[in-house]
Each structure stands twice: as structure tokens, then as C-alpha cells.
CSV table of C-alpha atoms and ligand atoms in Angstrom, one decimal:
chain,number,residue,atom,x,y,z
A,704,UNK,CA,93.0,-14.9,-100.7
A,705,UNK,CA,89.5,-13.5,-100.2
A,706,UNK,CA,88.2,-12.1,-96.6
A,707,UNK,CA,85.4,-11.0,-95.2
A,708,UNK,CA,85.4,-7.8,-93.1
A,709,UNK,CA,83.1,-6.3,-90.7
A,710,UNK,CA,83.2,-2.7,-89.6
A,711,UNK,CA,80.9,-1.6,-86.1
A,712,UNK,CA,82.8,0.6,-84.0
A,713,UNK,CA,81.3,3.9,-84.1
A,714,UNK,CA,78.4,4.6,-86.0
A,715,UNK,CA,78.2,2.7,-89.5
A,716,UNK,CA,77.9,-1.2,-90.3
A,717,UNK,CA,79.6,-2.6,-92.2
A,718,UNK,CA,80.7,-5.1,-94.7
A,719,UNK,CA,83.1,-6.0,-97.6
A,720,UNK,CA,84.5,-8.5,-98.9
A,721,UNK,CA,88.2,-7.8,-100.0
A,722,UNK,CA,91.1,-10.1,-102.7
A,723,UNK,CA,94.6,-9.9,-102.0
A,724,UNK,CA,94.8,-8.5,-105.6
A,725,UNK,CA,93.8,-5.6,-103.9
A,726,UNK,CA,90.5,-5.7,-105.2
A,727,UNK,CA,87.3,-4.5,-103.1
A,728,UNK,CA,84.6,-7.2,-104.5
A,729,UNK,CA,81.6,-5.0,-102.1
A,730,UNK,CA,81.7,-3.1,-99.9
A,731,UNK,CA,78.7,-1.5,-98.1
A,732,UNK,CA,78.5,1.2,-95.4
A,733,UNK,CA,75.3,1.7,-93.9
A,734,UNK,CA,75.1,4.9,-92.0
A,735,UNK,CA,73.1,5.1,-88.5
A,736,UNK,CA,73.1,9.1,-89.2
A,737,UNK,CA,69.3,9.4,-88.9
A,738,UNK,CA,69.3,7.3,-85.7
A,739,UNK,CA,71.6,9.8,-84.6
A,740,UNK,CA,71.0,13.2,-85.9
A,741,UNK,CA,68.3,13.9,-83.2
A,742,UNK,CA,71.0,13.5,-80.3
A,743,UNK,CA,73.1,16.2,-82.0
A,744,UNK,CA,76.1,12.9,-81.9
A,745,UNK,CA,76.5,8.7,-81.5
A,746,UNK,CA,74.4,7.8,-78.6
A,747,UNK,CA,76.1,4.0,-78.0
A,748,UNK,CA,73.4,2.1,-77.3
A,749,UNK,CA,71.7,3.4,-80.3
A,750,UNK,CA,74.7,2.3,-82.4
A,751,UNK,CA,75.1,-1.0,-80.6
A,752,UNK,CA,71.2,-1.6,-81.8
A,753,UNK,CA,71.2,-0.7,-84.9
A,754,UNK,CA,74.2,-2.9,-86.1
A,755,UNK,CA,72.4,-6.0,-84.0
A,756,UNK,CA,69.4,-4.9,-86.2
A,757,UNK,CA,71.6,-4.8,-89.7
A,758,UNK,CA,74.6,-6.7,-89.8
A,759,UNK,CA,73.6,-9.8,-90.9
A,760,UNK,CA,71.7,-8.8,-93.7
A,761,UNK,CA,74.5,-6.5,-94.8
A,762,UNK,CA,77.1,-9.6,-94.7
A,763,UNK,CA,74.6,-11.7,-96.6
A,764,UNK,CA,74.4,-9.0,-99.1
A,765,UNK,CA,78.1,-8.3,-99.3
A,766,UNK,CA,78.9,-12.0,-100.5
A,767,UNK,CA,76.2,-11.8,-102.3
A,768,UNK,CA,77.4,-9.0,-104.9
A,769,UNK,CA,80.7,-10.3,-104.5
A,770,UNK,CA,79.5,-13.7,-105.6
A,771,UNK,CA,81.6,-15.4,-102.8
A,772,UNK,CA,79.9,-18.2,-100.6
A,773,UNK,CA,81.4,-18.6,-97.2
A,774,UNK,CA,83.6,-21.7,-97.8
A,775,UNK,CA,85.6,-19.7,-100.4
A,776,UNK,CA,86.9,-17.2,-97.6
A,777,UNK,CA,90.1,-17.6,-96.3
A,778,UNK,CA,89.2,-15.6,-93.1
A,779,UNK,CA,87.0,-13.3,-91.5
A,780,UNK,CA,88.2,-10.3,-90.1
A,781,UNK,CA,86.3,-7.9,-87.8
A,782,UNK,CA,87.2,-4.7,-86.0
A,783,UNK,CA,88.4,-5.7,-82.6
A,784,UNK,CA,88.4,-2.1,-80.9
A,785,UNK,CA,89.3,0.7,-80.3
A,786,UNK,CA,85.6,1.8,-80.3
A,787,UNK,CA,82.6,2.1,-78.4
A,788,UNK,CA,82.3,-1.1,-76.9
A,789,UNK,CA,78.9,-2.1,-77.5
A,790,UNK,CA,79.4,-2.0,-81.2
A,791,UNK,CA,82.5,-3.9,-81.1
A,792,UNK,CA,81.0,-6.9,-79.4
A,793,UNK,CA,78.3,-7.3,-81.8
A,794,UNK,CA,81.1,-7.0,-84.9
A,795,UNK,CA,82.9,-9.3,-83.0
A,796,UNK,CA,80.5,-11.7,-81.9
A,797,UNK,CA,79.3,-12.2,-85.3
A,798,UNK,CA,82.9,-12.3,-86.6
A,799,UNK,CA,83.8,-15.3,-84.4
A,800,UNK,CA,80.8,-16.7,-84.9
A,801,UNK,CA,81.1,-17.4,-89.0
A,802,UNK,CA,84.7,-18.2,-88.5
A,803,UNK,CA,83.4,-21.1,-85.7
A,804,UNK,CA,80.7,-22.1,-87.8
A,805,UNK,CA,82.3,-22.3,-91.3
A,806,UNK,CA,85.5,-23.4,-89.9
A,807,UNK,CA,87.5,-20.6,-91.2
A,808,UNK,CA,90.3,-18.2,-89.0
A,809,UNK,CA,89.0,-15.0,-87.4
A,810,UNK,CA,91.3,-12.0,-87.4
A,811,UNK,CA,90.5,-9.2,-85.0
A,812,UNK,CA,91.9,-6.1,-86.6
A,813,UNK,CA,92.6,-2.7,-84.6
A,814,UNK,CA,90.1,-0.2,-86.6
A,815,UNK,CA,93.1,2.4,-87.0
A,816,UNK,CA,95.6,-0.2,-88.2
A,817,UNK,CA,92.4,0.1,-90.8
A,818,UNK,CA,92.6,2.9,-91.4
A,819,UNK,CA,96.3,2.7,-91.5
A,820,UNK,CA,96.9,0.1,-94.3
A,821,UNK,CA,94.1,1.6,-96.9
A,822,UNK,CA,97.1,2.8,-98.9
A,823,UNK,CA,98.3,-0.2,-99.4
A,824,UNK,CA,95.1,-1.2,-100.9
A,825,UNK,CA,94.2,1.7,-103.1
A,826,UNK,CA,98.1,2.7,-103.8
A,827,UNK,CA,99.9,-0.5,-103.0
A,828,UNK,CA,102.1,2.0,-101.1
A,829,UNK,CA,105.2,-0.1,-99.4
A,830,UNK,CA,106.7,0.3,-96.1
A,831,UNK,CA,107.5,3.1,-94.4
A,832,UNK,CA,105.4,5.7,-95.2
A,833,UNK,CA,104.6,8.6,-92.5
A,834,UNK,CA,101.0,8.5,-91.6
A,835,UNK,CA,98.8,11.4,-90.7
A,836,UNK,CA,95.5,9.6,-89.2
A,837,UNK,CA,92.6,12.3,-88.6
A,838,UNK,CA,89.6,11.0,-87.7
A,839,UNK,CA,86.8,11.7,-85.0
A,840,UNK,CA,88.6,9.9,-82.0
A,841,UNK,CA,92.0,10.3,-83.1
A,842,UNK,CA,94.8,12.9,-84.1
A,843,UNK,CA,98.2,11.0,-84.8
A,844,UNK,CA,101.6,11.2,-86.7
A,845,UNK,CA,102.9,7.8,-87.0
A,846,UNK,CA,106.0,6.1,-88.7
A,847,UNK,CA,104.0,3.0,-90.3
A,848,UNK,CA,107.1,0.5,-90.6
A,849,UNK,CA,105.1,-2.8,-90.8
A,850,UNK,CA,101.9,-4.2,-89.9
A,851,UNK,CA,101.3,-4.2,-86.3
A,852,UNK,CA,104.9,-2.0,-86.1
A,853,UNK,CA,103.8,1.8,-85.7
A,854,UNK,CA,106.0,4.2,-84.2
A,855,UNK,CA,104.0,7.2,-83.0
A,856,UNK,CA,105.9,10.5,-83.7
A,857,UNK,CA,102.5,12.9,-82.8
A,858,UNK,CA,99.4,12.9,-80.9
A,859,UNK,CA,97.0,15.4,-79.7
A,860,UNK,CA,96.9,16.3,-76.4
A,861,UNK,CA,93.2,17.5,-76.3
A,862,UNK,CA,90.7,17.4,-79.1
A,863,UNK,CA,90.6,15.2,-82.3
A,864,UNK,CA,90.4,17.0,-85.0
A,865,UNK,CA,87.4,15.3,-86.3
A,866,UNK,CA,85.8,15.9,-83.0
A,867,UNK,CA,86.8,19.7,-83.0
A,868,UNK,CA,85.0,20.0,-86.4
A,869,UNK,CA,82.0,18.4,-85.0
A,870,UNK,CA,82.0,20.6,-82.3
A,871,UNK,CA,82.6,23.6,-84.8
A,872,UNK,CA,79.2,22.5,-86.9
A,873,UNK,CA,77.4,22.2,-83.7
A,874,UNK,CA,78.2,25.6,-82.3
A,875,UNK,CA,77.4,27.2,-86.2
A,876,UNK,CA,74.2,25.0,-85.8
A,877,UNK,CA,75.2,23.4,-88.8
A,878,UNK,CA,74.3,19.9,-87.8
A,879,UNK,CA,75.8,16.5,-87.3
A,880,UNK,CA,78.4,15.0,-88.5
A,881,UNK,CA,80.2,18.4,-88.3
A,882,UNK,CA,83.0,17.7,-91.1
A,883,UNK,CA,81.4,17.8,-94.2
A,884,UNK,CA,79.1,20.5,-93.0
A,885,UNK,CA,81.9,22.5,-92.0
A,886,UNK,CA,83.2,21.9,-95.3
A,887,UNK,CA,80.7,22.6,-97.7
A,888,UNK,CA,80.1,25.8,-95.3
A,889,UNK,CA,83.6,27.0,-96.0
A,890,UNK,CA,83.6,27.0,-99.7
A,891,UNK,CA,82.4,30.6,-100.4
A,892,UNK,CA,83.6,31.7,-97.1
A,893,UNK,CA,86.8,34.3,-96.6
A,894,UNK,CA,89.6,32.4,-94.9
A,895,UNK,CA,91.5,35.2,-93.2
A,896,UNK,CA,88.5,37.1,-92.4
A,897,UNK,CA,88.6,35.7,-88.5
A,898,UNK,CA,92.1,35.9,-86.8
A,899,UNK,CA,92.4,32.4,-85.2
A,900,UNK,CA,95.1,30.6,-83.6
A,901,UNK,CA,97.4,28.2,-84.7
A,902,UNK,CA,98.1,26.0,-81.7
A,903,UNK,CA,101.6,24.5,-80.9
A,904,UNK,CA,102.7,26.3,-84.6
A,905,UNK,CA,106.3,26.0,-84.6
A,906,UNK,CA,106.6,24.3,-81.5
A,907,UNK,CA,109.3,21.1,-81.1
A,908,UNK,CA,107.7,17.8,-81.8
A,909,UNK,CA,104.6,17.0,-83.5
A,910,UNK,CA,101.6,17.2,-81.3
A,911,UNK,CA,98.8,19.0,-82.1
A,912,UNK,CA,96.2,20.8,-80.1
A,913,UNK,CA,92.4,21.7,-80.8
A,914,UNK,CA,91.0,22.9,-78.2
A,915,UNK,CA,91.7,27.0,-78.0
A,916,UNK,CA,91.0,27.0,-81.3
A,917,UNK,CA,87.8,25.6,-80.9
A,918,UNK,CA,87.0,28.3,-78.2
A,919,UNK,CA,88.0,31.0,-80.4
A,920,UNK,CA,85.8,30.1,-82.8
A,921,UNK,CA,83.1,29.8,-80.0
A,922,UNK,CA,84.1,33.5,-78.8
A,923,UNK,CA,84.3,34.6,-82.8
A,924,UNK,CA,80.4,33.4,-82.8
A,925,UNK,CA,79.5,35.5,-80.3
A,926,UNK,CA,81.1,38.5,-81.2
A,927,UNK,CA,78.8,39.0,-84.2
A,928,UNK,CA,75.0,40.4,-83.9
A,929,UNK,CA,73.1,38.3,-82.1
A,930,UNK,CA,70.4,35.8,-83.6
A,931,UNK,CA,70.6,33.7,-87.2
A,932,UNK,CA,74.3,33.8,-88.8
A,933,UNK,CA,73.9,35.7,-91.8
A,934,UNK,CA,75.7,33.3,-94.6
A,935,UNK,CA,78.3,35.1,-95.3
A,936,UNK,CA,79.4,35.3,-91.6
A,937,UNK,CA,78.7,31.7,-91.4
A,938,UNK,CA,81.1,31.0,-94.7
A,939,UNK,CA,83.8,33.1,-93.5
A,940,UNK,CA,84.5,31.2,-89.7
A,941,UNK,CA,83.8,27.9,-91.7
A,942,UNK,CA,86.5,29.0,-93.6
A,943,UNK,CA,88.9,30.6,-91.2
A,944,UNK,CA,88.5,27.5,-89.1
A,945,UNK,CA,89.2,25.1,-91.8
A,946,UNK,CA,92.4,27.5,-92.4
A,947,UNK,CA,93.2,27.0,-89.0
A,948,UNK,CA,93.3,23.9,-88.9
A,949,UNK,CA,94.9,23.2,-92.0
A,950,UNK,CA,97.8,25.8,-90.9
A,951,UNK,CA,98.3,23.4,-88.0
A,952,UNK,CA,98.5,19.8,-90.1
A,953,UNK,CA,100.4,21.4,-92.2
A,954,UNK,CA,102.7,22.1,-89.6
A,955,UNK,CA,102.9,19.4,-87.6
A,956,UNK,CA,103.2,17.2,-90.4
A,957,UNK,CA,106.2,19.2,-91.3
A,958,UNK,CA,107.6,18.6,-87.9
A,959,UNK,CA,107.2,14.7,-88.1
A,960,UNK,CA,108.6,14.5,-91.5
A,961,UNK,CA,111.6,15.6,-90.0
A,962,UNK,CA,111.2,12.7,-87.1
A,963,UNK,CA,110.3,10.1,-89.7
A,964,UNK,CA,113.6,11.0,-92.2
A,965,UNK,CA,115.9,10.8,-89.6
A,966,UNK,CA,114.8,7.0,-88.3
A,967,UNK,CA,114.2,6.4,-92.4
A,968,UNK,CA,116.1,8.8,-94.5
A,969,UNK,CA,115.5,7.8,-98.2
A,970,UNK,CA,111.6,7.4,-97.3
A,971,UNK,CA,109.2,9.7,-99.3
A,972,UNK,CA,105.9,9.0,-99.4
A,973,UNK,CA,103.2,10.8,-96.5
A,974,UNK,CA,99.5,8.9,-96.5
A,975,UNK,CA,96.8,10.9,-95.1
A,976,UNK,CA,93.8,8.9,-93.3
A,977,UNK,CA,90.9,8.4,-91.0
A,978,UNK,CA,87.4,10.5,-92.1
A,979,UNK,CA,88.9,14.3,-91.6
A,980,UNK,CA,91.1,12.8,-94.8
A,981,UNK,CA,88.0,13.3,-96.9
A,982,UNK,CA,88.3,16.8,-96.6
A,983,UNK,CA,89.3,18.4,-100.0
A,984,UNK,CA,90.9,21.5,-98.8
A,985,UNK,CA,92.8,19.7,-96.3
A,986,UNK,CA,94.0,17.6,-98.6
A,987,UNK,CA,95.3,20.2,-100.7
A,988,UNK,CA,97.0,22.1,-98.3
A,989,UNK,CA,99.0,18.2,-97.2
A,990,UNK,CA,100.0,18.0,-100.8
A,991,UNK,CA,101.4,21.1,-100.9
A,992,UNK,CA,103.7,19.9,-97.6
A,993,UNK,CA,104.7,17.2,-98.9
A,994,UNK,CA,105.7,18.9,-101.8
A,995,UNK,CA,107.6,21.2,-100.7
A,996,UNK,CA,109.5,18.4,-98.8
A,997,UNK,CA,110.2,16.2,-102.0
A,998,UNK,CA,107.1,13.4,-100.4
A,999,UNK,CA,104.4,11.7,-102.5
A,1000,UNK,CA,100.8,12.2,-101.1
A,1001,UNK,CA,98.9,9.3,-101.0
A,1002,UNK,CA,95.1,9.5,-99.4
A,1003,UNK,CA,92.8,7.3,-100.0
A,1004,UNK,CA,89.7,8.2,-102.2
A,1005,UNK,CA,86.8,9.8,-99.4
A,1006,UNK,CA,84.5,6.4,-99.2
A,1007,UNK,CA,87.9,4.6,-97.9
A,1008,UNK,CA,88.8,7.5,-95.7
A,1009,UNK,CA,85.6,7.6,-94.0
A,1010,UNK,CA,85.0,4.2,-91.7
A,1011,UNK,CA,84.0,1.4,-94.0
A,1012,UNK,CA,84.7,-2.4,-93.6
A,1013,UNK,CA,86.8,-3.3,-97.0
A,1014,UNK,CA,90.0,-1.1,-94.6
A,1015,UNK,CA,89.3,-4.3,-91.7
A,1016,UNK,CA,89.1,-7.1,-95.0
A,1017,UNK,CA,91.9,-5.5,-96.0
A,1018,UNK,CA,93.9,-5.4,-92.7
A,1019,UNK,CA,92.7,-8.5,-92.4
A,1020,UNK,CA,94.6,-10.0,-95.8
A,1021,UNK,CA,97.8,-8.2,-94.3
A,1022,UNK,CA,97.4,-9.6,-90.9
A,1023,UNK,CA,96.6,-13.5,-92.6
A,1024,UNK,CA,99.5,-13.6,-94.8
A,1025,UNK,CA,102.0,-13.4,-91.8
A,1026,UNK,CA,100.1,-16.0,-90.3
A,1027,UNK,CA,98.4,-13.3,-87.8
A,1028,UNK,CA,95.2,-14.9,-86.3
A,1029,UNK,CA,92.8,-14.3,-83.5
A,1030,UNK,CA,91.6,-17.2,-81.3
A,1031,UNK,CA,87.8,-17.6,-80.4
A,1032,UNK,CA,88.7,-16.2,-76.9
A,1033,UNK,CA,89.4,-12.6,-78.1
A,1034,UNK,CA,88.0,-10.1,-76.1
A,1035,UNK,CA,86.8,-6.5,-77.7
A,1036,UNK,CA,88.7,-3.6,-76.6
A,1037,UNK,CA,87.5,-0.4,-76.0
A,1038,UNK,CA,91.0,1.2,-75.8
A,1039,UNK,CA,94.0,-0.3,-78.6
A,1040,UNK,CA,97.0,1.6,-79.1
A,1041,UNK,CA,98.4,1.2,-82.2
A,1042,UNK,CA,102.2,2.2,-81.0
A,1043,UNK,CA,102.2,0.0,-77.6
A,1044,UNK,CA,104.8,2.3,-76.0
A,1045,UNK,CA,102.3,5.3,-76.5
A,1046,UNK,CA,98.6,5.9,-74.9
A,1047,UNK,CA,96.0,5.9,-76.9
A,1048,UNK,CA,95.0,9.4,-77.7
B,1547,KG4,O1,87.3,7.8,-89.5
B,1547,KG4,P1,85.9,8.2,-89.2
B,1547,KG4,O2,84.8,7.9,-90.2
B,1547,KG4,O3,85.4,7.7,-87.8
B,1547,KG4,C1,86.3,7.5,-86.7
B,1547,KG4,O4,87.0,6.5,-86.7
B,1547,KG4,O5,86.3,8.5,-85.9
B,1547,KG4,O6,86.0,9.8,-88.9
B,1547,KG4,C2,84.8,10.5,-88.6
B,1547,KG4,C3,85.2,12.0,-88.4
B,1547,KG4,C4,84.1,12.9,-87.9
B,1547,KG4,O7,84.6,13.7,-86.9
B,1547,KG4,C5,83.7,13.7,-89.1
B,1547,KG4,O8,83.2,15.0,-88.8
B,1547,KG4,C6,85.1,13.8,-89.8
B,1547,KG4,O9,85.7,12.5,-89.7
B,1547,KG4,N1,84.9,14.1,-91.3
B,1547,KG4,C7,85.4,15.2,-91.8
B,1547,KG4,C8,84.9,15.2,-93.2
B,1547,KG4,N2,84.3,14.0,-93.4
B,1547,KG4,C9,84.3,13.4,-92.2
B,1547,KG4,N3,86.1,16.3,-91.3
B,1547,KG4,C10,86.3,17.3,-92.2
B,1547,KG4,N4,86.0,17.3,-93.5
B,1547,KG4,C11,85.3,16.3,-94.0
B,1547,KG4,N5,84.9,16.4,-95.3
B,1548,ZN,ZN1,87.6,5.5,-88.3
């Protein structure tokens, strides 16, 4: 089986084309970040522009290196939502459009279950797994039982942590996007040089929450001499917030792993996903959790963490081989659940 994917909910295009040996044939990201970087964050109708402007040059170019013409795909898959909306309808519109041209089913996939399945493509990782997805919109623990069957254990009840990163850059004035700035900042800096909080530590359940954190960073800022951060000061509240916030996954994620054994007792492996999963440190400090609690860490490498479209091919095969397909009447969501019982958060 080969699919076409197409990835435009936030602020990269793009496109990949995906096998069901689990092999990515291409798979290109192009990042609006310029387009961006001025606003200090993704201005929608920007984003909506710029993927009418790219897309389908990008898909030509993904079937191109993957030497694939469009009658040899078995589907087209294309992120269906959650998202900003705008950029959903042109991924979408283009989606159905290919599949109605060339005849071939259209698959709209949920961007999270995405994110979601990537361990199945880079680890071949089999059901269930406990899922930590961390990304700039989302903060959730989920039991991943099947696809389209997610069980949400976790959610935050304020921030992402993506976005509280992002707003951690922005407030160090160390740009946009705010993760890897963050940290790259935090490598020479002393972690336990700022006394942060840990929020909900050792609370029942397995929520998280960002936002007092975030303000005592804020109040941590201000506290020093006024003006430029020296670097060192700069390097040590990267650091202590990273801590922070690794502290608090770490956690959490203990919490759920508790949740998920007792609804699936002899499972053992934890996946980490979503673009705050690029983070090295963070995924260090997840390994050592699920160490500690006899569970394999899987997280896909950082280009399959970080939104791409081979995830949505990928999704896409999953959804296809269970006979999962969209009809031409799908509309783009803005808001998608992953565990229907649950809000999105
Ligand atoms: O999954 P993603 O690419 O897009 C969403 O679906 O939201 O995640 C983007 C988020 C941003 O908030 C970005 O700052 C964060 O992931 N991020 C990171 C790192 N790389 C990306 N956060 C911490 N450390 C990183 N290295
Ligand atoms: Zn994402």
C-alpha cells in the first residue's frame, strides 16, 4: 500500500508519501517560520496563504522523489483537524480533490491520531502503549488501544506545554518558536539555580498544569537587574524551567502509568510524541520513568515528532487497512477529540 499524506494545520506544509512496509519514500516539511517570526507566533491567515501558495508544488515534488505517479496510490490522506481552520481547508481541499480526480479514497486523519501512531511507523510498536502527546496545542496522557480507540487518562487544564515554552522564549526574548530556543538556552545553564514550582506534583490523577509555572518564571525575570539578561542568568531559568517541567511529566506520567496498568496490566511500553518530544532533556528525564517502572521508551526520532506529513500517510495506511475512508462531504474541523468522551484540551 502506498499513500499520499498532506500535513497544514498549524504552520508547516506538508507532504510524504508513506509504504505499509513502514517505509517514508519523502517526506518534506516546509516551515512558514519566516512568515511568522515577525508576529512573535502563527498569524492564521498567514498560514492559510502560505500553504495555498506551496502545497502543490510540494505534493508534486513528494511523488516525485518517491518515484510514485498518482495512479499507484492507494489513498490520499490529509489532516482533517484539529487545527486552525484555514489551513485545514486548503489540506483538505486539495486532499479531496486528487482523490476525486484520480479516483482514489480520501482519508481524513485527526493530526494527533498523527502524531499518535508515529511509533508504529518508526518502532512498529503494537497496541497498547501509554502515550504522552506534548505538543504546542496539546498536553495529554492517553491509553492508545487501537486506532481511532484512545482512552484519555491526563490532560492539562491550562497551558500546553509547548505553548508554555513558547511563552517562556518570548518573555527571555529568545524568539519564536520558543522550544528549541529554550532548549539550546538551557544547556550551560544551572537547573536548580531558580526555585520553581512543580504544579499538581503528587496530586491524584494525571493532569498537568502550566500556567504558575509560567508566571514564576515571568516574576523570576523580573527579579534580576533590570535591562539585557546576562547569559548566564539567561542559561540558568532556561534550565530551571526545563527542570520544571520535566519534574512535572515525569510525574504525571508516573501517575498514568499507574491508570494505564491497571486497564492493561502486562503492558510495557510508554511512547512520547507531538514537537515538545524533540526535546533531548525531556526525553531523558521520560526514560528514566519508564525505567524505573520496568516500560520501554519509544519516541520517535525529532523530524517525526515535530509536525510533518509522513505521521497523516501513515495514519492514513492504518485507517485504510480497516477499511476507514472519508467521503467527499467531509468537513474540516477546527476542534477533534481524540477520546470522544473527553474535551479537547
Ligand atoms: O507538534 P508540533 O510541531 O505542532 C503542534 O501540533 O502543536 O509542536 C510544536 C510545539 C511548539 O510549541 C514548540 O515550541 C515545541 O513543540 N517544541 C519544543 C521543541 N521543539 C518543538 N519544545 C521543547 N523543546 C524542543 N526541542
Ligand atoms: Zn502537531
Amino acid at each position: 500500500m502506498i499513500v499520499l499524506g498532506i500535513e497544514t494545520s498549524c504552520d508547516e506544509t506538508a507532504a510524504a508519501v508513506v509504504t505499509d512496509a513502514r517505509l517514508i519514500r519523502a517526506s518534506l516539511v516546509l516551515s512558514q517560520l519566516e512568515q511568522h517570526r515577525p508576529f512573535g507566533g502563527v498569524v492564521p491567515e498567514i498560514a492559510a496563504r502560505t500553504h495555498l501558495d506551496h502545497l502543490d508544488r510540494l505534493v508534486r515534488e513528494a511523488l516525485a522523489q518517491a518515484h510514485v505517479g498518482f495512479d499507484e496510490l492507494d489513498g490520499i490522506a490529509a489532516t482533517g483537524g484539529p487545527g486552525l481552520i484555514g489551513g485545514v481547508i486548503v489540506g483538505v481541499t486539495m486532499g479531496k480533490a486528487l482523490a476525486l480526480a484520480r479516483d482514489r479514497p480520501f482519508v481524513a486523519v485527526n493530526h494527533l491520531e498523527g502524531h499518535a501512531l508515529t511509533c508504529r511507523l518508526t518502532d512498529d510498536v503494537s497496541f497498547p502503549y501509554l502515550l504522552l502527546l506534548v505538543s504546542g496545542g496539546h498536553s495529554q496522557l492517553l491509553a492508545v488501544e487501537g486506532v481511532g480507540r484512545y482512552a484519555r487518562l491526563g490532560t492539562t487544564i491550562d497551558d500546553a506545554v509547548g505553548e508554555a515554552f513558547d511563552k517562556v522564549a518570548k518573555m527571555l526574548g529568545l524568539g519564536f518558536p520558543g522550544g528549541p530556543a529554550v532548549e539550546t538556552a538551557a544547556l550551560d545553564g544551572d537547573p536548580v539555580r531558580f526555585d520553581l514550582p512543580r504544579p499538581l506534583r503528587g496530586r491524584p490523577g494525571a493532569d498537568f498544569s502550566f500556567s504558575g509555572l509560567k508566571t514564576a518564571v515571568r516574576l523570576a525575570a523580573e527579579s534580576l537587574p533590570p535591562g539585557a539578561f546576562a547569559p548566564g542568568d539567561l542559561a540558568d531559568l532556561a534550565a530551571s524551567f526545563q527542570a520544571a517541567v520535566g519534574d512535572v511529566l515525569a510525574d504525571r506520567t508516573a501517575h498514568a502509568i499507574a491508570l494505564f496498568r491497571a486497564r492493561h496490566p502486562a503492558a510495557h511500553v510508554l511512547v512520547v510524541a507531538g514537537g515538545v518530544a524533540a526535546n533531548a532533556a525531556l526525553r531523558a528525564r521520560l526514560g528514566e520513568v519508564a525505567a524505573a517502572h520496568d516500560m520501554r521508551l519509544v519516541a520517535p526520532p525529532p523530524r517525526l515528532c515535530t509536525d510533518n506529513a509522513a505521521m497523516i500517510a501513515w495514519a492514513g495506511i492504518e485507517r485504510l487497512r480497516l477499511g476507514l475512508t472519508d467521503g467527499l462531504d467531509f468537513a474540516p474541523r477546527p476542534r477533534w477529540p481524540l477520546d470522544p468522551h473527553a474535551e479537547a484540551a
